[in-house]
Amino acid sequence: MNFISKLPDVGTTIFTIMSQMAEDYKAINLSQGYPDYDPPLELKERLNWHVNNGHNQYAPLAGIAALRQQCAFKIKEYYDRDVNWDTEVTITPGATEAIYCAITAIVQPGDEVIMFDPVYDCYDPAVRLSGGVPIHLKLCSPEYSIDWRQVESAISSKTKVIIVNFPHNPTGSIMSDDDMMQLEEIAVKYDLVVISDEVYEHFVFDGKKHKSVLSSPKLAARSFAVFSFGKSFHATGWKTGYVVASALLTKELRAVHQFVTFVAFTPVQFALADYMASNPEHLQSLPSFYEKKRDIFCSALKESRFIIKPSKGTFFQLADYSRIADVPDKVYAEYLTQEVGVAAIPISVFFDDPDSESSRVVRFCFCKEDDTLASAAKLLCAL
Ligand code: PMP
Ligand code: GLN
């Protein structure tokens, strides 16, 4: 057959590879980011109820009204922004689909899209599939923050979009007020569309608050803000997320979304709408829930030879193993999984040029039962 692969270089995602390896070697899986506990019981019961009571056909294209209304309430409460639930909120089958549709809706062939390494894996391929050119800048160590002067010098007449992701996977860094101001200034000055991946919005620790682009009127007008129920309700397998964007941008997003998946899974939407309405405290409990898990894991690793990096948000923890081994991170992650019994993610895979990343750092995921974290830490402390 005569065809040219559109993504000849991407292979299988590291998350799939490491989870499979964890299963093959019966390792504790701290690699791919998903909880080893269930969504809240009441939420599962609502899902059952809706499946058994006739909510099994296509939802409206933008998502059911009750869930979009709940999202709009939440955005008002957390980010003090009035959004029109009908014209500005779209329910999607996960944040990944939302990001794909936002990129596909906006990026024209030749457009440049700025993103920051280490970068979550789904942005670059989506940009290239639209004929766009990913421009990879690096977050600055040790804080993994954005160098805004570098951003400004990377902007050309072809720059169309900037993609930001805070709280940041894999480093756990968060945005400051100053970052938000700089983003606003640059986006307005150069007329950029912002795609803001905020799937870890509720996992910000140490008394800090998540900064959403939706809190800034100027950014809200030119952004797709992307969220994931999978993260916030311990249900990554339910693959349901949403996008908040101006009516103008939403119209473009939905034009693509209707031909990618058309709609998101119906009964989950009803279940989430019910649960959000009757359990507003759930989201409020998340920062302390995950901060406690981070602290349990990190304090259990105190006696180890890993150097623990600060994790200000997300459910990920970076650990520097340079005092233990001097091998590339992929080799070390495989060793941890196969020989030690704890699966981790090498972070070089989050770089455009993985060979340029020579630091000795792996990512552990701490959205796990406390016992799981303790067992993993025990094995890691023996190294
Ligand atoms: N963005 C980031 C930064 C993520 O870590 C994830 C994790 N899965 C996603 C997007 C995708 O979320 P979803 O599972 O809702 O597609
Ligand atoms: N976002 C998850 C992580 O970073 C994985 C999701 C996926 O496997 N695509 O671990």
mmCIF file of C-alpha atoms and ligand atoms in Angstrom:
data_model
loop_
_atom_site.group_PDB
_atom_site.id
_atom_site.type_symbol
_atom_site.label_atom_id
_atom_site.label_comp_id
_atom_site.label_asym_id
_atom_site.label_seq_id
_atom_site.Cartn_x
_atom_site.Cartn_y
_atom_site.Cartn_z
ATOM 1 C CA MET A 1 0.000 0.000 0.000
ATOM 2 C CA ASN A 2 1.212 3.428 -0.815
ATOM 3 C CA PHE A 3 0.789 5.822 2.075
ATOM 4 C CA ILE A 4 2.955 8.006 4.238
ATOM 5 C CA SER A 5 2.650 7.682 8.006
ATOM 6 C CA LYS A 6 1.532 10.944 9.556
ATOM 7 C CA LEU A 7 3.138 10.189 12.912
ATOM 8 C CA PRO A 8 6.048 7.887 12.088
ATOM 9 C CA ASP A 9 7.987 8.821 15.206
ATOM 10 C CA VAL A 10 5.576 8.551 18.113
ATOM 11 C CA GLY A 11 5.424 4.825 18.920
ATOM 12 C CA THR A 12 3.299 3.749 21.901
ATOM 13 C CA THR A 13 2.894 6.203 24.787
ATOM 14 C CA ILE A 14 5.190 5.761 27.762
ATOM 15 C CA PHE A 15 2.124 5.429 30.019
ATOM 16 C CA THR A 16 0.943 2.358 28.152
ATOM 17 C CA ILE A 17 4.431 0.873 28.038
ATOM 18 C CA MET A 18 5.168 1.311 31.737
ATOM 19 C CA SER A 19 1.740 0.144 32.934
ATOM 20 C CA GLN A 20 2.095 -2.976 30.798
ATOM 21 C CA MET A 21 5.578 -3.561 32.183
ATOM 22 C CA ALA A 22 4.274 -3.081 35.730
ATOM 23 C CA GLU A 23 1.652 -5.746 35.057
ATOM 24 C CA ASP A 24 4.115 -8.122 33.414
ATOM 25 C CA TYR A 25 6.576 -7.836 36.322
ATOM 26 C CA LYS A 26 3.928 -7.554 39.072
ATOM 27 C CA ALA A 27 5.414 -4.222 40.120
ATOM 28 C CA ILE A 28 3.592 -1.594 42.190
ATOM 29 C CA ASN A 29 2.408 0.766 39.494
ATOM 30 C CA LEU A 30 3.437 4.345 40.304
ATOM 31 C CA SER A 31 3.887 5.109 36.600
ATOM 32 C CA GLN A 32 0.691 5.975 34.684
ATOM 33 C CA GLY A 33 -1.425 8.518 36.556
ATOM 34 C CA TYR A 34 -4.561 6.797 37.799
ATOM 35 C CA PRO A 35 -5.861 6.014 41.273
ATOM 36 C CA ASP A 36 -5.941 2.506 42.724
ATOM 37 C CA TYR A 37 -9.152 3.504 44.537
ATOM 38 C CA ASP A 38 -12.659 3.999 43.202
ATOM 39 C CA PRO A 39 -14.797 7.066 42.562
ATOM 40 C CA PRO A 40 -17.140 7.981 45.455
ATOM 41 C CA LEU A 41 -19.799 5.297 46.102
ATOM 42 C CA GLU A 42 -22.692 7.702 45.551
ATOM 43 C CA LEU A 43 -21.293 8.693 42.157
ATOM 44 C CA LYS A 44 -21.049 5.043 41.108
ATOM 45 C CA GLU A 45 -24.603 4.489 42.319
ATOM 46 C CA ARG A 46 -25.849 7.447 40.301
ATOM 47 C CA LEU A 47 -24.158 5.997 37.215
ATOM 48 C CA ASN A 48 -25.885 2.649 37.787
ATOM 49 C CA TRP A 49 -29.158 4.404 38.330
ATOM 50 C CA HIS A 50 -28.966 6.359 35.087
ATOM 51 C CA VAL A 51 -27.928 3.278 33.116
ATOM 52 C CA ASN A 52 -30.941 1.454 34.552
ATOM 53 C CA ASN A 53 -33.338 4.348 34.030
ATOM 54 C CA GLY A 54 -33.142 5.123 30.390
ATOM 55 C CA HIS A 55 -30.186 7.466 29.951
ATOM 56 C CA ASN A 56 -28.399 5.377 27.389
ATOM 57 C CA GLN A 57 -28.776 7.244 24.114
ATOM 58 C CA TYR A 58 -26.853 10.120 22.555
ATOM 59 C CA ALA A 59 -26.478 13.203 24.713
ATOM 60 C CA PRO A 60 -26.808 16.647 23.117
ATOM 61 C CA LEU A 61 -23.711 17.623 21.146
ATOM 62 C CA ALA A 62 -22.409 20.040 23.784
ATOM 63 C CA GLY A 63 -23.284 17.787 26.732
ATOM 64 C CA ILE A 64 -26.371 17.588 28.959
ATOM 65 C CA ALA A 65 -27.602 20.898 30.321
ATOM 66 C CA ALA A 66 -27.508 19.839 33.989
ATOM 67 C CA LEU A 67 -23.798 19.028 33.859
ATOM 68 C CA ARG A 68 -22.880 22.145 31.930
ATOM 69 C CA GLN A 69 -24.784 24.187 34.520
ATOM 70 C CA GLN A 70 -22.824 22.499 37.309
ATOM 71 C CA CYS A 71 -19.580 23.361 35.487
ATOM 72 C CA ALA A 72 -20.655 26.985 35.180
ATOM 73 C CA PHE A 73 -21.459 27.124 38.944
ATOM 74 C CA LYS A 74 -18.077 25.659 39.690
ATOM 75 C CA ILE A 75 -16.239 28.139 37.466
ATOM 76 C CA LYS A 76 -18.051 31.008 39.186
ATOM 77 C CA GLU A 77 -17.250 29.676 42.626
ATOM 78 C CA TYR A 78 -13.596 28.884 41.998
ATOM 79 C CA TYR A 79 -12.532 31.474 39.410
ATOM 80 C CA ASP A 80 -15.137 34.186 39.882
ATOM 81 C CA ARG A 81 -16.112 34.123 36.240
ATOM 82 C CA ASP A 82 -19.648 34.117 34.857
ATOM 83 C CA VAL A 83 -19.743 31.672 32.004
ATOM 84 C CA ASN A 84 -22.737 30.975 29.836
ATOM 85 C CA TRP A 85 -23.314 27.242 30.365
ATOM 86 C CA ASP A 86 -25.046 26.929 27.020
ATOM 87 C CA THR A 87 -22.666 28.731 24.692
ATOM 88 C CA GLU A 88 -19.371 28.499 26.574
ATOM 89 C CA VAL A 89 -19.206 25.020 28.154
ATOM 90 C CA THR A 90 -18.740 21.789 26.183
ATOM 91 C CA ILE A 91 -18.581 18.305 27.686
ATOM 92 C CA THR A 92 -16.043 16.058 25.939
ATOM 93 C CA PRO A 93 -14.900 12.442 26.196
ATOM 94 C CA GLY A 94 -11.892 13.440 28.308
ATOM 95 C CA ALA A 95 -9.458 16.327 28.256
ATOM 96 C CA THR A 96 -7.419 14.622 25.535
ATOM 97 C CA GLU A 97 -10.256 14.883 23.024
ATOM 98 C CA ALA A 98 -10.888 18.468 24.094
ATOM 99 C CA ILE A 99 -7.263 19.427 23.486
ATOM 100 C CA TYR A 100 -7.238 17.647 20.135
ATOM 101 C CA CYS A 101 -10.407 19.460 19.031
ATOM 102 C CA ALA A 102 -9.152 22.857 20.238
ATOM 103 C CA ILE A 103 -5.882 22.438 18.354
ATOM 104 C CA THR A 104 -7.599 21.120 15.236
ATOM 105 C CA ALA A 105 -10.111 23.965 15.315
ATOM 106 C CA ILE A 106 -7.494 26.716 15.451
ATOM 107 C CA VAL A 107 -4.189 25.580 13.953
ATOM 108 C CA GLN A 108 -3.728 26.119 10.196
ATOM 109 C CA PRO A 109 -0.850 24.623 8.176
ATOM 110 C CA GLY A 110 2.359 26.476 8.993
ATOM 111 C CA ASP A 111 1.074 28.007 12.247
ATOM 112 C CA GLU A 112 3.525 27.858 15.123
ATOM 113 C CA VAL A 113 2.366 26.600 18.504
ATOM 114 C CA ILE A 114 4.448 27.254 21.602
ATOM 115 C CA MET A 115 4.633 24.548 24.261
ATOM 116 C CA PHE A 116 6.945 23.861 27.179
ATOM 117 C CA ASP A 117 9.161 20.836 27.795
ATOM 118 C CA PRO A 118 8.816 18.641 29.722
ATOM 119 C CA VAL A 119 5.498 18.589 27.894
ATOM 120 C CA TYR A 120 2.432 16.341 28.179
ATOM 121 C CA ASP A 121 2.446 13.949 25.267
ATOM 122 C CA CYS A 122 -0.758 14.722 23.362
ATOM 123 C CA TYR A 123 -0.086 18.334 22.308
ATOM 124 C CA ASP A 124 2.753 17.978 19.797
ATOM 125 C CA PRO A 125 1.219 15.206 17.644
ATOM 126 C CA ALA A 126 -2.121 17.039 17.458
ATOM 127 C CA VAL A 127 -0.383 20.206 16.263
ATOM 128 C CA ARG A 128 1.536 18.276 13.604
ATOM 129 C CA LEU A 129 -1.592 16.464 12.402
ATOM 130 C CA SER A 130 -3.043 19.913 11.662
ATOM 131 C CA GLY A 131 0.059 20.890 9.705
ATOM 132 C CA GLY A 132 1.215 23.189 12.495
ATOM 133 C CA VAL A 133 4.749 23.549 13.791
ATOM 134 C CA PRO A 134 5.332 22.790 17.489
ATOM 135 C CA ILE A 135 7.841 25.192 19.042
ATOM 136 C CA HIS A 136 9.271 23.518 22.138
ATOM 137 C CA LEU A 137 10.657 25.845 24.781
ATOM 138 C CA LYS A 138 12.021 24.541 28.072
ATOM 139 C CA LEU A 139 10.708 25.218 31.539
ATOM 140 C CA CYS A 140 13.520 26.616 33.699
ATOM 141 C CA SER A 141 15.027 24.468 36.441
ATOM 142 C CA PRO A 142 14.872 24.149 39.363
ATOM 143 C CA GLU A 143 11.367 25.649 39.593
ATOM 144 C CA TYR A 144 10.156 24.385 36.210
ATOM 145 C CA SER A 145 8.764 27.822 35.483
ATOM 146 C CA ILE A 146 8.316 29.705 32.214
ATOM 147 C CA ASP A 147 11.002 32.131 31.038
ATOM 148 C CA TRP A 148 8.715 34.794 29.551
ATOM 149 C CA ARG A 149 11.576 36.644 27.827
ATOM 150 C CA GLN A 150 12.408 33.431 26.014
ATOM 151 C CA VAL A 151 8.745 33.101 25.047
ATOM 152 C CA GLU A 152 8.683 36.597 23.622
ATOM 153 C CA SER A 153 11.806 36.013 21.583
ATOM 154 C CA ALA A 154 10.358 32.753 20.205
ATOM 155 C CA ILE A 155 7.255 34.495 18.898
ATOM 156 C CA SER A 156 7.134 35.067 15.147
ATOM 157 C CA SER A 157 4.499 36.275 12.732
ATOM 158 C CA LYS A 158 3.444 32.627 12.435
ATOM 159 C CA THR A 159 2.827 32.062 16.145
ATOM 160 C CA LYS A 160 -0.859 31.342 16.667
ATOM 161 C CA VAL A 161 -1.262 29.389 19.894
ATOM 162 C CA ILE A 162 0.450 28.960 23.256
ATOM 163 C CA ILE A 163 -0.297 25.825 25.285
ATOM 164 C CA VAL A 164 0.183 25.972 29.033
ATOM 165 C CA ASN A 165 -0.386 23.235 31.609
ATOM 166 C CA PHE A 166 -0.471 24.168 35.270
ATOM 167 C CA PRO A 167 -0.470 22.424 37.733
ATOM 168 C CA HIS A 168 2.141 20.795 35.588
ATOM 169 C CA ASN A 169 2.505 17.185 34.574
ATOM 170 C CA PRO A 170 5.162 15.822 35.188
ATOM 171 C CA THR A 171 6.912 18.369 37.449
ATOM 172 C CA GLY A 172 4.135 19.484 39.802
ATOM 173 C CA SER A 173 4.972 23.169 39.286
ATOM 174 C CA ILE A 174 2.210 25.787 39.454
ATOM 175 C CA MET A 175 1.621 29.263 38.040
ATOM 176 C CA SER A 176 2.303 32.425 39.991
ATOM 177 C CA ASP A 177 0.346 35.685 39.722
ATOM 178 C CA ASP A 178 3.270 37.096 37.802
ATOM 179 C CA ASP A 179 3.158 34.194 35.304
ATOM 180 C CA MET A 180 -0.516 34.857 34.732
ATOM 181 C CA MET A 181 0.136 38.556 34.114
ATOM 182 C CA GLN A 182 2.917 37.786 31.666
ATOM 183 C CA LEU A 183 0.773 35.244 29.845
ATOM 184 C CA GLU A 184 -2.006 37.794 29.559
ATOM 185 C CA GLU A 185 0.342 40.502 28.310
ATOM 186 C CA ILE A 186 1.965 38.294 25.691
ATOM 187 C CA ALA A 187 -1.245 36.644 24.503
ATOM 188 C CA VAL A 188 -2.910 40.030 24.011
ATOM 189 C CA LYS A 189 0.152 41.715 22.475
ATOM 190 C CA TYR A 190 0.679 38.957 19.895
ATOM 191 C CA ASP A 191 -2.981 38.010 19.471
ATOM 192 C CA LEU A 192 -2.467 34.393 20.540
ATOM 193 C CA VAL A 193 -5.048 31.769 21.352
ATOM 194 C CA VAL A 194 -4.268 30.082 24.685
ATOM 195 C CA ILE A 195 -4.956 26.425 25.348
ATOM 196 C CA SER A 196 -4.785 26.025 29.099
ATOM 197 C CA ASP A 197 -4.681 22.432 30.276
ATOM 198 C CA GLU A 198 -5.933 22.689 33.857
ATOM 199 C CA VAL A 199 -6.836 19.060 34.517
ATOM 200 C CA TYR A 200 -5.051 19.166 37.909
ATOM 201 C CA GLU A 201 -6.834 22.381 39.000
ATOM 202 C CA HIS A 202 -7.947 20.897 42.342
ATOM 203 C CA PHE A 203 -4.583 19.431 43.273
ATOM 204 C CA VAL A 204 -2.659 22.461 44.527
ATOM 205 C CA PHE A 205 -0.976 22.198 47.906
ATOM 206 C CA ASP A 206 0.474 24.112 50.856
ATOM 207 C CA GLY A 207 -2.352 26.637 51.070
ATOM 208 C CA LYS A 208 -1.839 27.902 47.519
ATOM 209 C CA LYS A 209 -4.699 28.305 45.039
ATOM 210 C CA HIS A 210 -4.870 27.264 41.406
ATOM 211 C CA LYS A 211 -4.658 30.141 38.937
ATOM 212 C CA SER A 212 -6.997 29.648 36.013
ATOM 213 C CA VAL A 213 -6.935 31.625 32.786
ATOM 214 C CA LEU A 214 -10.665 32.027 33.439
ATOM 215 C CA SER A 215 -9.938 34.418 36.315
ATOM 216 C CA SER A 216 -8.553 36.951 33.849
ATOM 217 C CA PRO A 217 -11.199 38.500 31.551
ATOM 218 C CA LYS A 218 -8.612 39.178 28.848
ATOM 219 C CA LEU A 219 -7.312 35.605 28.908
ATOM 220 C CA ALA A 220 -10.773 34.071 29.229
ATOM 221 C CA ALA A 221 -11.731 35.805 25.984
ATOM 222 C CA ARG A 222 -8.923 34.101 24.048
ATOM 223 C CA SER A 223 -8.538 30.746 25.819
ATOM 224 C CA PHE A 224 -9.743 27.204 25.777
ATOM 225 C CA ALA A 225 -9.616 26.138 29.438
ATOM 226 C CA VAL A 226 -9.614 22.340 29.608
ATOM 227 C CA PHE A 227 -10.686 20.247 32.611
ATOM 228 C CA SER A 228 -11.093 16.543 33.398
ATOM 229 C CA PHE A 229 -13.730 14.878 35.571
ATOM 230 C CA GLY A 230 -11.526 11.804 35.395
ATOM 231 C CA LYS A 231 -8.962 13.488 37.641
ATOM 232 C CA SER A 232 -11.324 15.289 39.969
ATOM 233 C CA PHE A 233 -13.629 12.312 40.649
ATOM 234 C CA HIS A 234 -11.061 9.469 40.711
ATOM 235 C CA ALA A 235 -12.522 8.064 37.508
ATOM 236 C CA THR A 236 -9.897 8.333 34.769
ATOM 237 C CA GLY A 237 -11.516 5.413 32.931
ATOM 238 C CA TRP A 238 -14.779 7.294 32.553
ATOM 239 C CA LYS A 239 -13.017 9.579 30.054
ATOM 240 C CA THR A 240 -15.117 12.675 30.570
ATOM 241 C CA GLY A 241 -13.899 16.263 30.592
ATOM 242 C CA TYR A 242 -14.997 19.719 29.546
ATOM 243 C CA VAL A 243 -13.846 22.887 27.876
ATOM 244 C CA VAL A 244 -14.728 26.444 28.785
ATOM 245 C CA ALA A 245 -14.189 29.010 26.037
ATOM 246 C CA SER A 246 -15.865 32.122 24.638
ATOM 247 C CA ALA A 247 -18.903 31.512 22.426
ATOM 248 C CA LEU A 248 -16.755 32.359 19.401
ATOM 249 C CA LEU A 249 -14.064 29.785 20.219
ATOM 250 C CA THR A 250 -16.639 27.259 21.453
ATOM 251 C CA LYS A 251 -18.408 27.356 18.095
ATOM 252 C CA GLU A 252 -15.136 26.418 16.371
ATOM 253 C CA LEU A 253 -14.386 23.702 18.925
ATOM 254 C CA ARG A 254 -17.823 22.111 18.532
ATOM 255 C CA ALA A 255 -17.514 22.178 14.750
ATOM 256 C CA VAL A 256 -14.597 19.753 15.137
ATOM 257 C CA HIS A 257 -15.853 17.856 18.191
ATOM 258 C CA GLN A 258 -19.060 16.818 16.391
ATOM 259 C CA PHE A 259 -17.016 14.957 13.795
ATOM 260 C CA VAL A 260 -14.405 13.482 16.132
ATOM 261 C CA THR A 261 -16.609 11.832 18.759
ATOM 262 C CA PHE A 262 -19.874 13.762 18.288
ATOM 263 C CA VAL A 263 -20.811 13.537 21.983
ATOM 264 C CA ALA A 264 -19.571 12.247 25.325
ATOM 265 C CA PHE A 265 -20.896 9.184 27.214
ATOM 266 C CA THR A 266 -24.433 9.959 28.398
ATOM 267 C CA PRO A 267 -25.015 8.199 31.754
ATOM 268 C CA VAL A 268 -21.721 9.479 33.187
ATOM 269 C CA GLN A 269 -22.838 13.015 32.467
ATOM 270 C CA PHE A 270 -26.085 12.532 34.396
ATOM 271 C CA ALA A 271 -24.257 10.864 37.276
ATOM 272 C CA LEU A 272 -21.691 13.680 37.516
ATOM 273 C CA ALA A 273 -24.397 16.350 37.384
ATOM 274 C CA ASP A 274 -26.286 14.711 40.271
ATOM 275 C CA TYR A 275 -23.167 14.145 42.313
ATOM 276 C CA MET A 276 -21.800 17.662 41.849
ATOM 277 C CA ALA A 277 -25.154 19.156 42.833
ATOM 278 C CA SER A 278 -25.458 17.132 46.027
ATOM 279 C CA ASN A 279 -21.774 16.963 47.061
ATOM 280 C CA PRO A 280 -20.163 20.370 46.558
ATOM 281 C CA GLU A 281 -17.687 19.503 49.321
ATOM 282 C CA HIS A 282 -16.071 16.801 47.173
ATOM 283 C CA LEU A 283 -13.982 19.231 45.117
ATOM 284 C CA GLN A 284 -13.095 21.238 48.230
ATOM 285 C CA SER A 285 -11.672 18.124 49.862
ATOM 286 C CA LEU A 286 -9.267 17.319 47.029
ATOM 287 C CA PRO A 287 -6.295 19.594 47.839
ATOM 288 C CA SER A 288 -5.887 18.206 51.358
ATOM 289 C CA PHE A 289 -6.632 14.645 50.190
ATOM 290 C CA TYR A 290 -3.753 14.757 47.697
ATOM 291 C CA GLU A 291 -1.452 16.878 49.853
ATOM 292 C CA LYS A 292 -1.698 14.166 52.506
ATOM 293 C CA LYS A 293 -0.809 11.495 49.965
ATOM 294 C CA ARG A 294 2.162 13.518 48.755
ATOM 295 C CA ASP A 295 3.351 13.946 52.344
ATOM 296 C CA ILE A 296 2.918 10.252 53.198
ATOM 297 C CA PHE A 297 4.936 9.248 50.142
ATOM 298 C CA CYS A 298 7.651 11.875 50.600
ATOM 299 C CA SER A 299 8.122 11.277 54.292
ATOM 300 C CA ALA A 300 8.336 7.526 53.666
ATOM 301 C CA LEU A 301 11.102 8.283 51.155
ATOM 302 C CA LYS A 302 13.052 10.490 53.579
ATOM 303 C CA GLU A 303 15.336 7.618 54.502
ATOM 304 C CA SER A 304 15.972 6.765 50.842
ATOM 305 C CA ARG A 305 18.817 8.043 48.680
ATOM 306 C CA PHE A 306 16.412 9.715 46.238
ATOM 307 C CA ILE A 307 16.433 13.500 46.171
ATOM 308 C CA ILE A 308 12.785 14.517 46.309
ATOM 309 C CA LYS A 309 11.887 17.554 44.192
ATOM 310 C CA PRO A 310 9.174 19.972 45.330
ATOM 311 C CA SER A 311 5.688 18.976 44.141
ATOM 312 C CA LYS A 312 3.371 21.953 44.490
ATOM 313 C CA GLY A 313 0.460 20.376 42.646
ATOM 314 C CA THR A 314 -0.823 17.395 40.570
ATOM 315 C CA PHE A 315 -0.484 13.835 41.858
ATOM 316 C CA PHE A 316 3.055 13.418 40.620
ATOM 317 C CA GLN A 317 6.348 13.463 42.449
ATOM 318 C CA LEU A 318 9.720 13.833 40.734
ATOM 319 C CA ALA A 319 12.660 12.028 42.311
ATOM 320 C CA ASP A 320 16.326 12.478 41.417
ATOM 321 C CA TYR A 321 18.208 9.160 41.560
ATOM 322 C CA SER A 322 21.690 10.525 40.785
ATOM 323 C CA ARG A 323 22.979 9.376 44.216
ATOM 324 C CA ILE A 324 21.897 5.815 43.429
ATOM 325 C CA ALA A 325 22.659 5.215 39.764
ATOM 326 C CA ASP A 326 24.242 6.863 36.767
ATOM 327 C CA VAL A 327 22.201 5.462 33.907
ATOM 328 C CA PRO A 328 19.665 7.149 31.583
ATOM 329 C CA ASP A 329 16.185 7.541 33.046
ATOM 330 C CA LYS A 330 14.526 5.060 30.669
ATOM 331 C CA VAL A 331 16.995 2.384 31.723
ATOM 332 C CA TYR A 332 16.460 3.276 35.363
ATOM 333 C CA ALA A 333 12.652 3.241 35.104
ATOM 334 C CA GLU A 334 12.833 -0.211 33.529
ATOM 335 C CA TYR A 335 15.188 -1.385 36.252
ATOM 336 C CA LEU A 336 12.872 -0.039 38.964
ATOM 337 C CA THR A 337 9.914 -1.819 37.401
ATOM 338 C CA GLN A 338 11.551 -5.121 36.577
ATOM 339 C CA GLU A 339 14.054 -5.567 39.416
ATOM 340 C CA VAL A 340 12.821 -3.415 42.290
ATOM 341 C CA GLY A 341 9.079 -3.839 41.822
ATOM 342 C CA VAL A 342 8.027 -0.177 41.548
ATOM 343 C CA ALA A 343 7.064 1.245 38.161
ATOM 344 C CA ALA A 344 7.918 4.881 37.376
ATOM 345 C CA ILE A 345 7.927 7.173 34.346
ATOM 346 C CA PRO A 346 11.229 8.436 32.866
ATOM 347 C CA ILE A 347 10.873 12.165 32.275
ATOM 348 C CA SER A 348 13.106 12.432 29.201
ATOM 349 C CA VAL A 349 10.094 11.238 27.170
ATOM 350 C CA PHE A 350 8.412 14.576 27.881
ATOM 351 C CA PHE A 351 11.144 16.372 25.907
ATOM 352 C CA ASP A 352 11.109 17.050 22.186
ATOM 353 C CA ASP A 353 14.685 15.803 22.078
ATOM 354 C CA PRO A 354 14.802 13.079 24.769
ATOM 355 C CA ASP A 355 18.568 12.741 24.339
ATOM 356 C CA SER A 356 19.046 16.360 25.409
ATOM 357 C CA GLU A 357 17.596 15.499 28.814
ATOM 358 C CA SER A 358 20.391 13.989 30.819
ATOM 359 C CA SER A 359 19.119 14.659 34.335
ATOM 360 C CA ARG A 360 18.624 11.581 36.477
ATOM 361 C CA VAL A 361 14.954 12.034 37.345
ATOM 362 C CA VAL A 362 11.894 9.782 37.307
ATOM 363 C CA ARG A 363 8.232 10.524 38.028
ATOM 364 C CA PHE A 364 6.229 8.654 40.634
ATOM 365 C CA CYS A 365 2.471 8.926 40.868
ATOM 366 C CA PHE A 366 1.001 9.210 44.372
ATOM 367 C CA CYS A 367 -2.739 8.896 43.680
ATOM 368 C CA LYS A 368 -2.612 5.526 45.412
ATOM 369 C CA GLU A 369 -3.886 3.982 48.640
ATOM 370 C CA ASP A 370 -1.667 4.890 51.595
ATOM 371 C CA ASP A 371 -0.655 1.224 51.939
ATOM 372 C CA THR A 372 0.399 1.108 48.291
ATOM 373 C CA LEU A 373 2.559 4.197 48.812
ATOM 374 C CA ALA A 374 4.113 2.725 51.959
ATOM 375 C CA SER A 375 4.921 -0.581 50.231
ATOM 376 C CA ALA A 376 6.480 1.207 47.261
ATOM 377 C CA ALA A 377 8.513 3.528 49.486
ATOM 378 C CA LYS A 378 9.836 0.548 51.463
ATOM 379 C CA LEU A 379 11.221 -0.994 48.279
ATOM 380 C CA LEU A 380 12.680 2.337 47.149
ATOM 381 C CA CYS A 381 14.328 2.960 50.530
ATOM 382 C CA ALA A 382 16.286 -0.274 50.146
ATOM 383 C CA LEU A 383 18.163 1.141 47.129
HETATM 384 N N1 PMP B 1 -3.566 16.728 30.271
HETATM 385 C C1 PMP B 1 -2.714 16.300 31.211
HETATM 386 C C2 PMP B 1 -1.623 17.188 31.655
HETATM 387 C C3 PMP B 1 -2.851 15.032 31.748
HETATM 388 O O1 PMP B 1 -1.980 14.597 32.669
HETATM 389 C C4 PMP B 1 -3.899 14.219 31.324
HETATM 390 C C5 PMP B 1 -3.981 12.887 31.974
HETATM 391 N N2 PMP B 1 -4.563 11.954 31.618
HETATM 392 C C6 PMP B 1 -4.773 14.702 30.320
HETATM 393 C C7 PMP B 1 -4.574 15.963 29.823
HETATM 394 C C8 PMP B 1 -5.897 13.894 29.751
HETATM 395 O O2 PMP B 1 -7.005 13.790 30.551
HETATM 396 P P1 PMP B 1 -8.240 12.844 30.166
HETATM 397 O O3 PMP B 1 -7.951 11.511 30.765
HETATM 398 O O4 PMP B 1 -9.439 13.506 30.755
HETATM 399 O O5 PMP B 1 -8.289 12.764 28.677
HETATM 400 N N1 GLN B 2 -2.040 11.640 32.213
HETATM 401 C C1 GLN B 2 -1.624 10.351 32.693
HETATM 402 C C2 GLN B 2 -0.187 10.442 33.155
HETATM 403 O O1 GLN B 2 0.473 11.414 32.970
HETATM 404 C C3 GLN B 2 -1.750 9.250 31.709
HETATM 405 C C4 GLN B 2 -2.847 9.296 30.715
HETATM 406 C C5 GLN B 2 -2.539 8.415 29.571
HETATM 407 O O2 GLN B 2 -2.109 7.278 29.747
HETATM 408 N N2 GLN B 2 -2.716 8.924 28.385
HETATM 409 O O3 GLN B 2 0.279 9.497 33.737
#
